[in-house]
XYZ file of N, CA and C in Angstrom:
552
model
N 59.543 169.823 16.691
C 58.835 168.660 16.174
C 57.355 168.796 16.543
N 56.320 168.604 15.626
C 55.111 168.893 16.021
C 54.480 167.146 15.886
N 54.003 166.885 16.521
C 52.741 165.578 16.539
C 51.109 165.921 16.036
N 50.880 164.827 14.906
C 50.035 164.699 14.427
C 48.421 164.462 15.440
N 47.628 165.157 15.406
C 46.963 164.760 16.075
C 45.985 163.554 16.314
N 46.352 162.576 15.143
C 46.305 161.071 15.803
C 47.086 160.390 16.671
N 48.222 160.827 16.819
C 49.052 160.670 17.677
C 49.001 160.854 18.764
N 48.293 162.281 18.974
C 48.251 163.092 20.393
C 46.846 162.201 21.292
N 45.923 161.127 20.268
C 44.660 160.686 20.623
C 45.470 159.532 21.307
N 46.078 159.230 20.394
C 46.902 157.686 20.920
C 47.376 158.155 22.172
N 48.426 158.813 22.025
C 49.057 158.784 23.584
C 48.187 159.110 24.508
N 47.127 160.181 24.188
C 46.431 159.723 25.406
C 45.585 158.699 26.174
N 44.842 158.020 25.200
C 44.593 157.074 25.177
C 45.488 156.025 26.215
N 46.569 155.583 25.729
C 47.576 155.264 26.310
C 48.062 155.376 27.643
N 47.725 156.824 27.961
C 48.354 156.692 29.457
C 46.961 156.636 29.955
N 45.711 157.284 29.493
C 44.640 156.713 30.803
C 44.975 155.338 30.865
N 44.812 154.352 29.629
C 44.877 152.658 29.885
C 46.168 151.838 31.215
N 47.147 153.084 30.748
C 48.455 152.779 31.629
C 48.260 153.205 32.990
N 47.449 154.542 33.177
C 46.887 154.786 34.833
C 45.963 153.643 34.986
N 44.603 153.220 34.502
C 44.215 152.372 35.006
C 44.686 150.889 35.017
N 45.494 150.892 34.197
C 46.262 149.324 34.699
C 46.945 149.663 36.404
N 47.924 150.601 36.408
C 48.416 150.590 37.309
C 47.531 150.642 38.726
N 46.395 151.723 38.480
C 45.184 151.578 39.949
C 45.106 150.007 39.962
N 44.766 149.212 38.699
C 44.025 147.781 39.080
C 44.768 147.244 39.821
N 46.626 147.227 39.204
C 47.310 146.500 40.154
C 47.876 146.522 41.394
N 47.801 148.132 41.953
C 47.953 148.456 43.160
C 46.994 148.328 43.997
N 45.283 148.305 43.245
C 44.108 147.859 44.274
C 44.550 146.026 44.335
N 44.619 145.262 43.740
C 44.922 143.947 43.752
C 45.973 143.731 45.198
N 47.355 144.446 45.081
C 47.988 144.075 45.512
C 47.829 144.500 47.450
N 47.131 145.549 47.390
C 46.272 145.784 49.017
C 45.525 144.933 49.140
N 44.595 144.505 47.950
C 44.016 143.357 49.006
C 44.146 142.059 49.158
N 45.109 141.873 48.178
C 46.092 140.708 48.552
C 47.073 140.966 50.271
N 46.927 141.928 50.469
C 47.661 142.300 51.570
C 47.340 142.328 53.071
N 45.522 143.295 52.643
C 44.943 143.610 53.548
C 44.246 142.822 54.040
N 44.186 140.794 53.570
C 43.602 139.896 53.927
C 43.836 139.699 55.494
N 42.916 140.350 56.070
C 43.154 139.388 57.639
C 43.118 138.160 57.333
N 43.965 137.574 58.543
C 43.650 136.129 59.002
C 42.282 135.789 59.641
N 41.402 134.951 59.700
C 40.236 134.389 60.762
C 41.083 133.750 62.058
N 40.119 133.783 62.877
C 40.063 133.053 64.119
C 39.334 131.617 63.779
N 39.684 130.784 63.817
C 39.402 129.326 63.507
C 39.079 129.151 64.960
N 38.615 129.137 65.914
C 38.809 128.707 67.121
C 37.387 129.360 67.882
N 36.881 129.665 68.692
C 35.636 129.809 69.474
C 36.136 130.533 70.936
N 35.719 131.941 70.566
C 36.032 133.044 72.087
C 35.601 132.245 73.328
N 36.413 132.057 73.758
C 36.028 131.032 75.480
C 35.254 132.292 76.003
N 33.897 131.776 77.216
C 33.111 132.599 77.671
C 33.354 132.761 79.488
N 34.717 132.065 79.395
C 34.880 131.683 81.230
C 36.594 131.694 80.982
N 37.345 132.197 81.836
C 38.938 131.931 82.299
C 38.920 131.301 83.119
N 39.146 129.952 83.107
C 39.587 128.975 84.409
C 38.324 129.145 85.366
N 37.350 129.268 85.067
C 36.308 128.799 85.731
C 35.640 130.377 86.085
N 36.291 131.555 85.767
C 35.324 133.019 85.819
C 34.885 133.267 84.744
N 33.271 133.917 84.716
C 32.755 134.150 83.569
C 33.410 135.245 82.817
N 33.488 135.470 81.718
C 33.767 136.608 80.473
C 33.134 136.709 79.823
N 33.196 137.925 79.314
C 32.434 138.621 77.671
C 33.169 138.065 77.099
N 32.853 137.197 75.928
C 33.976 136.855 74.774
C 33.928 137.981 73.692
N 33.150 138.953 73.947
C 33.805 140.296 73.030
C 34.423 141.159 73.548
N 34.378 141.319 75.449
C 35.337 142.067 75.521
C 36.893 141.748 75.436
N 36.791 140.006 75.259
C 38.078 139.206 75.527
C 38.766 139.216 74.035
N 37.602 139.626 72.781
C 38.301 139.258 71.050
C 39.314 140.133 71.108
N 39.507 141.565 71.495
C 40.556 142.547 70.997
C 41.586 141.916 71.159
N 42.012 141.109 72.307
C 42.824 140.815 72.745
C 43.876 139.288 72.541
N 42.939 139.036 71.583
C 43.317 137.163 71.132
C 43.176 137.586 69.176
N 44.652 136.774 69.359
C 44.827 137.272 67.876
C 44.340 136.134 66.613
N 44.149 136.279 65.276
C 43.582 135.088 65.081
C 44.346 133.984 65.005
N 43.848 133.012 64.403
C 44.707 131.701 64.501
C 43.944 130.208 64.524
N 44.282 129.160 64.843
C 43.526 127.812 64.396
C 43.450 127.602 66.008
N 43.697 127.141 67.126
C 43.209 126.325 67.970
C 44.052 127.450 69.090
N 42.794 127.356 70.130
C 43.403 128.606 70.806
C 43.094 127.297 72.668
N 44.144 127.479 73.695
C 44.043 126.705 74.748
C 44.182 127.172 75.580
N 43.472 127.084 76.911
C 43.430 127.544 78.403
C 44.211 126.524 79.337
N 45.117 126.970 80.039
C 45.835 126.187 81.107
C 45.606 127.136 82.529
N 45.484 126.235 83.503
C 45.036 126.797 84.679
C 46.523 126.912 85.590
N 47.214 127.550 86.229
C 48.575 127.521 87.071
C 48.541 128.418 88.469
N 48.818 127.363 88.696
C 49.060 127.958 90.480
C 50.296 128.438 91.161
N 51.098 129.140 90.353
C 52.560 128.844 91.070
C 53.224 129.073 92.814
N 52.052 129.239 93.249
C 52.186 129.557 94.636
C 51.038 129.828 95.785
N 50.982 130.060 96.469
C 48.948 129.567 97.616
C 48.653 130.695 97.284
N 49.411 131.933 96.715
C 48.285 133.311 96.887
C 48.277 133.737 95.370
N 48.501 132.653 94.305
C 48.180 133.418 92.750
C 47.747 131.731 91.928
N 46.445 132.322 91.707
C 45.935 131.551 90.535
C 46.270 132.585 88.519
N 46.531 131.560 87.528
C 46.618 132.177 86.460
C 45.959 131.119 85.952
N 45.240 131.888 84.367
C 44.997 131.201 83.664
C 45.617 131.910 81.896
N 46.722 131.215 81.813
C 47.442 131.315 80.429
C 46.512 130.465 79.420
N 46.239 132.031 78.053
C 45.672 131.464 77.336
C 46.629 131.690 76.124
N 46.630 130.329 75.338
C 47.931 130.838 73.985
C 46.870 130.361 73.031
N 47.099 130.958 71.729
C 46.912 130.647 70.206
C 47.518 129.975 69.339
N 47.285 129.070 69.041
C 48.167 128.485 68.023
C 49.717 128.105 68.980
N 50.017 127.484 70.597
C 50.943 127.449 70.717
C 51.820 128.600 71.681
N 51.294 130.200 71.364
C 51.639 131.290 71.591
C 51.109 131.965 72.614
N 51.703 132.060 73.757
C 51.314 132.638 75.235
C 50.576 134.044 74.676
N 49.029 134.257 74.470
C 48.136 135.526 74.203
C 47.978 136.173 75.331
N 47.054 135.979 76.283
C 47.011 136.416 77.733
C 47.256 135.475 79.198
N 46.995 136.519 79.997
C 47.040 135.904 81.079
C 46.484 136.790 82.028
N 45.321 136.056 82.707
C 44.262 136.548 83.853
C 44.364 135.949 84.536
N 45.243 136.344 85.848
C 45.436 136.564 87.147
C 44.311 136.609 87.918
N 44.325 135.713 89.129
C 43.994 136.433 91.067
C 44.575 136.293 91.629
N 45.405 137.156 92.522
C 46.371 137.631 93.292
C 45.726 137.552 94.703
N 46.384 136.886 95.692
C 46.577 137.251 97.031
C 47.263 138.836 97.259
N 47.372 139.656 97.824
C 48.621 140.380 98.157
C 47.685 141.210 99.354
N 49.420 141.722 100.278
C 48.899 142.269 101.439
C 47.998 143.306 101.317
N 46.729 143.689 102.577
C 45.376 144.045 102.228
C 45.812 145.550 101.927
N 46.694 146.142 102.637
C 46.784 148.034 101.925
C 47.756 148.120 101.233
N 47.779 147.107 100.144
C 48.477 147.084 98.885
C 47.714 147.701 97.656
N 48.191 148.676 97.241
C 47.636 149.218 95.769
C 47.816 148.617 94.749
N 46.717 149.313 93.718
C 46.934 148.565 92.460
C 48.037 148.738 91.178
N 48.797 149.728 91.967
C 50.185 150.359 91.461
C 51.113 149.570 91.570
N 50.436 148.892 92.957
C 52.287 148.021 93.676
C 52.023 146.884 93.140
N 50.620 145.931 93.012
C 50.365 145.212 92.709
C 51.106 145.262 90.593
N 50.933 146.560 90.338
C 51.188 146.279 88.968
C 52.596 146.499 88.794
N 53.603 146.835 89.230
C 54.880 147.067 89.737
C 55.234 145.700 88.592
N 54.899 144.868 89.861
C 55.602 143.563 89.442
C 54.964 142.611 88.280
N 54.497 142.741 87.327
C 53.419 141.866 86.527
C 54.020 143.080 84.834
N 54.522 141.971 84.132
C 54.816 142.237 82.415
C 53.574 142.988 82.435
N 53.925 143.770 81.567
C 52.592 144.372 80.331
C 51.492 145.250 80.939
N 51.308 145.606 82.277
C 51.215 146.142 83.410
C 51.402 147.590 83.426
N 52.654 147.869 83.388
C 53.557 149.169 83.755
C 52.554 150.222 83.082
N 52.940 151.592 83.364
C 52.567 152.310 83.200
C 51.115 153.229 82.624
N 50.278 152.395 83.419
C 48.840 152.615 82.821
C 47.889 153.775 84.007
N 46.835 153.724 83.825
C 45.909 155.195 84.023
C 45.470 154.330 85.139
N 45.200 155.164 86.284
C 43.897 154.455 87.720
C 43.311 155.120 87.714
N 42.007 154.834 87.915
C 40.718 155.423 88.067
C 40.577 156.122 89.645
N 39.730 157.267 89.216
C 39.512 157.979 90.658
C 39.524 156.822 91.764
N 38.714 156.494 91.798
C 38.917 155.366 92.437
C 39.606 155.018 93.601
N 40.630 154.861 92.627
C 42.214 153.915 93.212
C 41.832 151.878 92.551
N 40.764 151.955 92.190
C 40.452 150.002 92.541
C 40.536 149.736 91.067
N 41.447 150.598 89.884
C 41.605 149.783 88.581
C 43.080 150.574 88.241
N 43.782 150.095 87.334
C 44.741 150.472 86.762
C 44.919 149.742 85.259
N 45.068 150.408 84.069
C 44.590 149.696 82.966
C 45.839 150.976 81.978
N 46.005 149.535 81.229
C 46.691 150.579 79.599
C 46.685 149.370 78.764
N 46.810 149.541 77.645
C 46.357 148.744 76.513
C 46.587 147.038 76.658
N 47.710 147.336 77.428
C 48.165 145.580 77.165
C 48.055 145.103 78.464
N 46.922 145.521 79.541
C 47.152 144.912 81.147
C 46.354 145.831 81.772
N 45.948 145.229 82.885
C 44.862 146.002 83.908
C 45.427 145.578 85.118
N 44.984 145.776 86.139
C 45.028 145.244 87.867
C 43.933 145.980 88.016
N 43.131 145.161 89.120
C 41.951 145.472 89.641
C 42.244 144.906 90.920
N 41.250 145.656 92.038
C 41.225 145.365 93.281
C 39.468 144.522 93.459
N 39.730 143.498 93.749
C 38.271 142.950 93.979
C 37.991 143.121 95.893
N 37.211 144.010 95.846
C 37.070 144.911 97.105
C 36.529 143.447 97.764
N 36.321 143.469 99.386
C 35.246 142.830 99.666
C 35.693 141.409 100.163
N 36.205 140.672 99.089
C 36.717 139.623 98.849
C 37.961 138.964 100.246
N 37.445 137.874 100.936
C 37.942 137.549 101.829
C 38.465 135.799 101.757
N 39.463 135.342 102.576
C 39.202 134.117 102.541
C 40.406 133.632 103.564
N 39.834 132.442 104.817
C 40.749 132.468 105.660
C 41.910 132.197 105.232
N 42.183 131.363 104.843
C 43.742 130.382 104.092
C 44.953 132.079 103.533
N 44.073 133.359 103.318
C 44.760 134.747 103.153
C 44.603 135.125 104.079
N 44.566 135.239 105.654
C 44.486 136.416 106.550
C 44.971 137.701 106.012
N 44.824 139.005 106.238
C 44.807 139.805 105.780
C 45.655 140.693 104.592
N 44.999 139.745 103.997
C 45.337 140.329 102.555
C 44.247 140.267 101.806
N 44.104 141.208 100.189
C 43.223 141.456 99.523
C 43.254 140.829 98.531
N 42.239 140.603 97.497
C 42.357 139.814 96.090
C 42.182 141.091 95.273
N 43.290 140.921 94.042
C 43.634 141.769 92.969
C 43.357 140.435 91.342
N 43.498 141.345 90.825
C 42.860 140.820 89.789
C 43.643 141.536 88.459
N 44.603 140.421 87.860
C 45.668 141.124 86.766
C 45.148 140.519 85.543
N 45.185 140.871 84.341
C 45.427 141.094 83.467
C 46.619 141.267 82.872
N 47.356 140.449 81.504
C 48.349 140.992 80.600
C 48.141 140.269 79.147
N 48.052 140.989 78.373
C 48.208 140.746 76.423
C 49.729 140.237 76.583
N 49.961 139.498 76.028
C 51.187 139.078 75.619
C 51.218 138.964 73.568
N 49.784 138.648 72.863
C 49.560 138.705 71.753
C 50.207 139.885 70.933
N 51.175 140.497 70.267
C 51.290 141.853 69.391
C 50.297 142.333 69.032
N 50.552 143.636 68.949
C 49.259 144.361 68.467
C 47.312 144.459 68.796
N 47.676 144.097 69.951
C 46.683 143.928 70.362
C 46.421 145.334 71.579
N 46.560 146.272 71.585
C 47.063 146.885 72.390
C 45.955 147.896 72.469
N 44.978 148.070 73.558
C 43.494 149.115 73.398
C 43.257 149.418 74.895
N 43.765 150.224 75.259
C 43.140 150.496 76.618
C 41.953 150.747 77.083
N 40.985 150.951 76.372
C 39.631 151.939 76.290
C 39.218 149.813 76.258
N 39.384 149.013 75.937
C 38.894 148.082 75.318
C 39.470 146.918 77.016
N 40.860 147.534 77.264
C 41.387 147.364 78.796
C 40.619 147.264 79.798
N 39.901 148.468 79.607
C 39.473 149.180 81.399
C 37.816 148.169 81.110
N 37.375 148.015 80.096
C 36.121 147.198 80.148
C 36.188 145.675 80.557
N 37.162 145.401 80.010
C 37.651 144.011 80.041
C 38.108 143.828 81.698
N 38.546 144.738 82.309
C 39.191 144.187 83.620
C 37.973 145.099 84.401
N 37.645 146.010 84.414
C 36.326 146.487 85.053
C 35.116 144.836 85.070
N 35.296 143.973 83.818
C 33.870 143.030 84.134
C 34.350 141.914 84.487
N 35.999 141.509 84.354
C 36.564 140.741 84.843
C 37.063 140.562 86.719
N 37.368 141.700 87.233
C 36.916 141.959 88.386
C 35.766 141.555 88.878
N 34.634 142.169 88.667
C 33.479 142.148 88.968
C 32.912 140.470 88.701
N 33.497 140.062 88.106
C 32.800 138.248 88.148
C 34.055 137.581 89.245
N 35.252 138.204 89.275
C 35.707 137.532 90.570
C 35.680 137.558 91.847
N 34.493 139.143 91.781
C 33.999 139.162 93.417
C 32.474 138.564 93.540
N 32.270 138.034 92.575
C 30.701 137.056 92.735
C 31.176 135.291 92.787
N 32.001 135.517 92.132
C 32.931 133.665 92.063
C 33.262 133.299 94.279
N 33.506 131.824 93.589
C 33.814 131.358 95.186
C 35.083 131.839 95.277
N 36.036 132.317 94.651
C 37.836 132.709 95.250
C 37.498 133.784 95.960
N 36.188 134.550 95.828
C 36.230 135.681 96.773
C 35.575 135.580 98.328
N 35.108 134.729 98.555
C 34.656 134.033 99.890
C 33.522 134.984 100.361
């Protein structure tokens, strides 16, 4: 069977129109897809009364409409401050009492989201995407006889998960809790 070559114009015709329909509707349907959500809400610049970068704190807070800080003490040697989104436990930044030649290993032992992250030569950080511990050197206060203040970090948010974005965040978060009064 041979085709006329008006025919052969048509069909082609035809399928470019039919490829570019199909690009239009597969670009449509990504960015119908690829719509992030906004953050309706305002990066807090302090946790329970320590200062923060609210950009090193965005990676870590997912978006959403009304985002809230609660302050908790559950015991004389740990202050937290749970922050949720929309309802939803996002983080939680810790100061820890714990005994003074306690590492930031042992300290991260016990604390969600924690486990298995990188320490710096150091020894005074431990960090992986979803949690840090820091040792806030220095830091004294009688009501602790000898013990040290640590300084935790944990994402509880999904996908929020950046270690490189970690070690900054708890490197400057540390460092404002050994200038704050909890460090005496």
């Amino acid at each position: 069977m041979t085709l006329k070559p008006s025919l052969l114009r048509f069909s082609a015709r035809s399928q470019h129109v039919a490829v570019l329909a199909a690009v239009l509707t597969c670009g449509s349907m990504l960015l119908g897809c690829s719509k992030e959500e906004k953050r309706e809400y305002t990066l807090p610049n302090s946790l329970c009364r320590t200062t923060v970068n609210p950009d090193l704190l965005s990676p870590f807070l997912p978006p959403g409409k009304k985002l809230s800080i609660h302050e908790v003490t559950p015991n004389g040697g740990t202050q937290r401050c749970n922050v949720s989104v929309d309802g939803k436990l996002a983080l939680v930044a810790s100061q820890v009492w714990w005994e003074e030649g306690g590492s930031v290993a042992a300290v991260a032992s016990v604390h969600a989201q924690v486990d298995n992250g990188e320490i710096t030569a150091d020894e005074k950080l431990l960090y992986s995407g979803t949690g840090a511990v820091g040792k806030a050197e220095g830091c004294t206060d009688a009501s602790h006889p000898s013990q040290a203040l640590f300084t935790v970090l944990q994402v509880f948010a999904s996908g929020r998960d950046d270690a490189s974005s970690m070690k900054q965040l708890a490197t400057d978060y540390t460092k404002q809790v050994k200038v704050s009064k909890n460090c005496g």
